[in-house]
CSV table of C-alpha atoms and ligand atoms in Angstrom, one decimal:
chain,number,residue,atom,x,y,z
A,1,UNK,CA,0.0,0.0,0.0
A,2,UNK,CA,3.1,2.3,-0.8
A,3,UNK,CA,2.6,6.0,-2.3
A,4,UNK,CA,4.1,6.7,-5.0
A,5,UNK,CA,5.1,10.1,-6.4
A,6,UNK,CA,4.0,11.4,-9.5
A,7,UNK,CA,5.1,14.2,-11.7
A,8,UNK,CA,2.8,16.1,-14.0
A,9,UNK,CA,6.1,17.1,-16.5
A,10,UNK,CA,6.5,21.3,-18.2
A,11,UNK,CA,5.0,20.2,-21.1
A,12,UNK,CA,1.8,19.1,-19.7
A,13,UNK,CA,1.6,21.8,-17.9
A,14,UNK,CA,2.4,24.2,-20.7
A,15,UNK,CA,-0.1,21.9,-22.6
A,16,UNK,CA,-3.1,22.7,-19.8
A,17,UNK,CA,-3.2,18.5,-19.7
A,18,UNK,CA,-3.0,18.6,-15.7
A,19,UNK,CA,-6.7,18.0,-16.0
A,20,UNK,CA,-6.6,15.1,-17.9
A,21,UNK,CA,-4.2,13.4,-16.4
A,22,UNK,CA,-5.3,13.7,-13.2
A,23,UNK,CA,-9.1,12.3,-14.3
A,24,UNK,CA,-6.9,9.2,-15.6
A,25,UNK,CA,-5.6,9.1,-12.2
A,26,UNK,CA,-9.1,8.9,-11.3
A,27,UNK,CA,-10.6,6.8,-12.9
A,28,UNK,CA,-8.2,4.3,-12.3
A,29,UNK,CA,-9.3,4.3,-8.6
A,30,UNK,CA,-5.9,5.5,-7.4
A,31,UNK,CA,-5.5,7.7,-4.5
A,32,UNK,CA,-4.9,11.6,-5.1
A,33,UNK,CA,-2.8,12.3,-1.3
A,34,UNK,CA,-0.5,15.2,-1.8
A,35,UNK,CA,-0.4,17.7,-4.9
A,36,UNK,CA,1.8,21.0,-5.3
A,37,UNK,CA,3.1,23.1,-8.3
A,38,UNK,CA,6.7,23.4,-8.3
A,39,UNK,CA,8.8,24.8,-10.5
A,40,UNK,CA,12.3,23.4,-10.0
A,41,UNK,CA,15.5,25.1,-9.5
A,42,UNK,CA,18.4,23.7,-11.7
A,43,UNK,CA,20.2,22.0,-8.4
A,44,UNK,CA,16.7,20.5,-7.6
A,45,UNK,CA,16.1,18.9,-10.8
A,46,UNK,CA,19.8,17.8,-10.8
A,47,UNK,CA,19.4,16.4,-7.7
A,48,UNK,CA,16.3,14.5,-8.3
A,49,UNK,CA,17.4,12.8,-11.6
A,50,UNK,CA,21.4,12.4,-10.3
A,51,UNK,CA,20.8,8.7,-11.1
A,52,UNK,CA,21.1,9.7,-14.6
A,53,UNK,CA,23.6,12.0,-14.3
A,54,UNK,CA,26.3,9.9,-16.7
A,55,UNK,CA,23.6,9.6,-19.4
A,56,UNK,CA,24.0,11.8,-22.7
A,57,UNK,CA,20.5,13.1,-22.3
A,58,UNK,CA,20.8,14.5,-18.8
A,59,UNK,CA,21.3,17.9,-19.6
A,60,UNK,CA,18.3,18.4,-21.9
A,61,UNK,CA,16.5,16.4,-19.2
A,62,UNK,CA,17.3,19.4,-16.5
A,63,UNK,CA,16.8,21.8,-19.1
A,64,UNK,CA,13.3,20.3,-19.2
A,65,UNK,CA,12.4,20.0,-16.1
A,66,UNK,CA,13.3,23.2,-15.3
A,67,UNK,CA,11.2,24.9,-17.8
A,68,UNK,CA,8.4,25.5,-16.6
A,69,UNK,CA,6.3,24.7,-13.8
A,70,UNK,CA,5.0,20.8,-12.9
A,71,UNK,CA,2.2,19.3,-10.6
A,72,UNK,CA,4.1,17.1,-7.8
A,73,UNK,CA,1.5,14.2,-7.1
A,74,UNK,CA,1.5,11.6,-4.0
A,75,UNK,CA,-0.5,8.6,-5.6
A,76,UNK,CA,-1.7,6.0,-3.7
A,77,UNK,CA,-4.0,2.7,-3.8
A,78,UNK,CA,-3.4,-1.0,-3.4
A,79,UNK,CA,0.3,-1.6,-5.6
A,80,UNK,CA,0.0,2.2,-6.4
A,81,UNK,CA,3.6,2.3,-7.7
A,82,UNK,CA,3.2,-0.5,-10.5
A,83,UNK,CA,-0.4,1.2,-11.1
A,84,UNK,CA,0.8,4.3,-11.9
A,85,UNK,CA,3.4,3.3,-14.4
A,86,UNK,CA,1.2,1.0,-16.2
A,87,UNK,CA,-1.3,4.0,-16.6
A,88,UNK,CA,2.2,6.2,-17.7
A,89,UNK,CA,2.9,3.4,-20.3
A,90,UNK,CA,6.8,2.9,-22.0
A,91,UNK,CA,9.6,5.9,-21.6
A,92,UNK,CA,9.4,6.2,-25.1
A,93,UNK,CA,5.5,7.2,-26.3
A,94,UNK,CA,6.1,5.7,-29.5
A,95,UNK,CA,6.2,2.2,-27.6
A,96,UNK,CA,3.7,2.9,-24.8
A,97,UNK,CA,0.4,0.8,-25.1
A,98,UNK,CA,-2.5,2.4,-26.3
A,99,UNK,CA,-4.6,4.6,-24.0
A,100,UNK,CA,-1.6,5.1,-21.8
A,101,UNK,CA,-1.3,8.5,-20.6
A,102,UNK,CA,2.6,8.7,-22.7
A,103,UNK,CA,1.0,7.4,-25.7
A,104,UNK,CA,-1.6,9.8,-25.7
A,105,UNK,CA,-0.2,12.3,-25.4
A,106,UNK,CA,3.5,11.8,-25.2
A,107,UNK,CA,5.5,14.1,-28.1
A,108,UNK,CA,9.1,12.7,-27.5
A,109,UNK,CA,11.1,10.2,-25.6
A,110,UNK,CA,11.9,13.3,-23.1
A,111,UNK,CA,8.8,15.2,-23.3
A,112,UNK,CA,6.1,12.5,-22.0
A,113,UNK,CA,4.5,14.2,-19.8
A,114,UNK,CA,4.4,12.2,-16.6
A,115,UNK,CA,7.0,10.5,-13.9
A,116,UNK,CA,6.2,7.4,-11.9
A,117,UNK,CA,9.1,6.3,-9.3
A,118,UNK,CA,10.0,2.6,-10.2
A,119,UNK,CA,10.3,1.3,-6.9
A,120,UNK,CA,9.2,1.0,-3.3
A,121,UNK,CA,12.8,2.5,-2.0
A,122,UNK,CA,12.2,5.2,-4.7
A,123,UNK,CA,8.7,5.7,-4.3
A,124,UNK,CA,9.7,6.6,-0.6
A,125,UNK,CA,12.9,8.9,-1.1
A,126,UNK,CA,11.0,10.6,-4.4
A,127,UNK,CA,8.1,11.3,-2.3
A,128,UNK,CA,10.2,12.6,0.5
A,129,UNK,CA,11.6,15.4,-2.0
A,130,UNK,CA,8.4,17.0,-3.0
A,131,UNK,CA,6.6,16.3,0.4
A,132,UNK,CA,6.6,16.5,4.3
A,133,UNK,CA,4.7,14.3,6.0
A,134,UNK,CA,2.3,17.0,7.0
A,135,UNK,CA,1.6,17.3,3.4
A,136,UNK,CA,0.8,14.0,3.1
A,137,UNK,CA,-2.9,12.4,3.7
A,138,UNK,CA,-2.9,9.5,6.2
A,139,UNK,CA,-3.4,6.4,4.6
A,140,UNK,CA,-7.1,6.2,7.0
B,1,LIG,P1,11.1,6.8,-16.8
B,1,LIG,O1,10.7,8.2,-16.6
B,1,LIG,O2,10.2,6.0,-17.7
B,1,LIG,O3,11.4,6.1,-15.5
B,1,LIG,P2,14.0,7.0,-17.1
B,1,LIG,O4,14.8,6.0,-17.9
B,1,LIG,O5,14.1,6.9,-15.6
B,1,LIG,O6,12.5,6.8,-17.6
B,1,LIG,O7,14.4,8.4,-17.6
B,1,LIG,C1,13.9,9.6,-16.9
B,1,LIG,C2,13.4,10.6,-17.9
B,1,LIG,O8,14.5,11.0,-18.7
B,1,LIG,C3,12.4,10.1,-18.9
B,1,LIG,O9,11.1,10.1,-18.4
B,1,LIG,C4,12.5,11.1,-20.0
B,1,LIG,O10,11.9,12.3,-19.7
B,1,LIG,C5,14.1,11.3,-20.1
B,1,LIG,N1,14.7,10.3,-21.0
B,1,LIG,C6,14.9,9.0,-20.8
B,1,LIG,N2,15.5,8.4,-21.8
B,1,LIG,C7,15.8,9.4,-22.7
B,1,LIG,C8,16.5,9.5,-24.0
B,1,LIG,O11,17.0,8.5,-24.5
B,1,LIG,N3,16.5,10.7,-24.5
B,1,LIG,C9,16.0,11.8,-24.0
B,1,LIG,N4,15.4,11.8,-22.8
B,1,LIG,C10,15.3,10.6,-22.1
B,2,LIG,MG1,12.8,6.5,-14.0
């Protein structure tokens, strides 16, 4: 029954989809317990994404994230983590399943429009970043 965090990405934002993707979120019957809007300094989004700080499209990826504004979500629900990046579908929206959220509405590899951590350990420390516990709705 882990939260997961959710990110509503600049271009969906810029795109007025933070409706949208929230009704998925919705429908699905997972949780809505935290939202902010955020926008992210360059040392935060470094921070947040240092796993892939080796990777040749790191840069861009900070450049993006830092371009505008994004929706921080905490998502939860029974197995809310794997949930959430089912409903996200593949990195790449070009190989997401139909009626995910990336292939939807997706426009590159980079600009897909939502994150999903990938793991419980993640889940925890990714919410932690956005969110204090005050923030947070009890679980009931
Ligand atoms: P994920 O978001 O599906 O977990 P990750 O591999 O963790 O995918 O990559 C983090 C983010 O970095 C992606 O959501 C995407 O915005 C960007 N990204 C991943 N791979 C590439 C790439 O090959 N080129 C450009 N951007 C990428
Ligand atoms: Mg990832």
């Amino acid at each position: 029954m882990a939260n997961t965090l959710g990110i509503i990405k600049p271009d969906a934002v810029r795109r007025k989809l933070v409706g949208k993707v929230i009704e998925r979120i919705e429908r699905d019957d997972l949780i809505l317990r935290g939202a902010k809007v955020v926008h992210l300094t360059r040392e935060r989004a470094e921070q947040f994404y240092s796993v892939h700080q080796d990777k040749p499209f790191y840069r861009s990826l900070v450049d993006f994230m830092t371009s505008g504004p994004v929706v921080a979500l905490v998502i939860g629900g029974h197995n809310a983590i794997d949930r959430w990046r089912t409903l996200m579908g593949n990195t790449d929206p070009a190989k997401a399943k139909y009626h995910t959220i990336r292939r939807e509405y997706g426009t590159s590899i980079e600009k897909n429009v939502v994150h999903g951590s990938d793991s419980p350990q993640t889940a925890m420390s990714e919410v932690a970043f956005f969110f204090s516990d005050e923030e947070i709705l009890p679980k009931d």
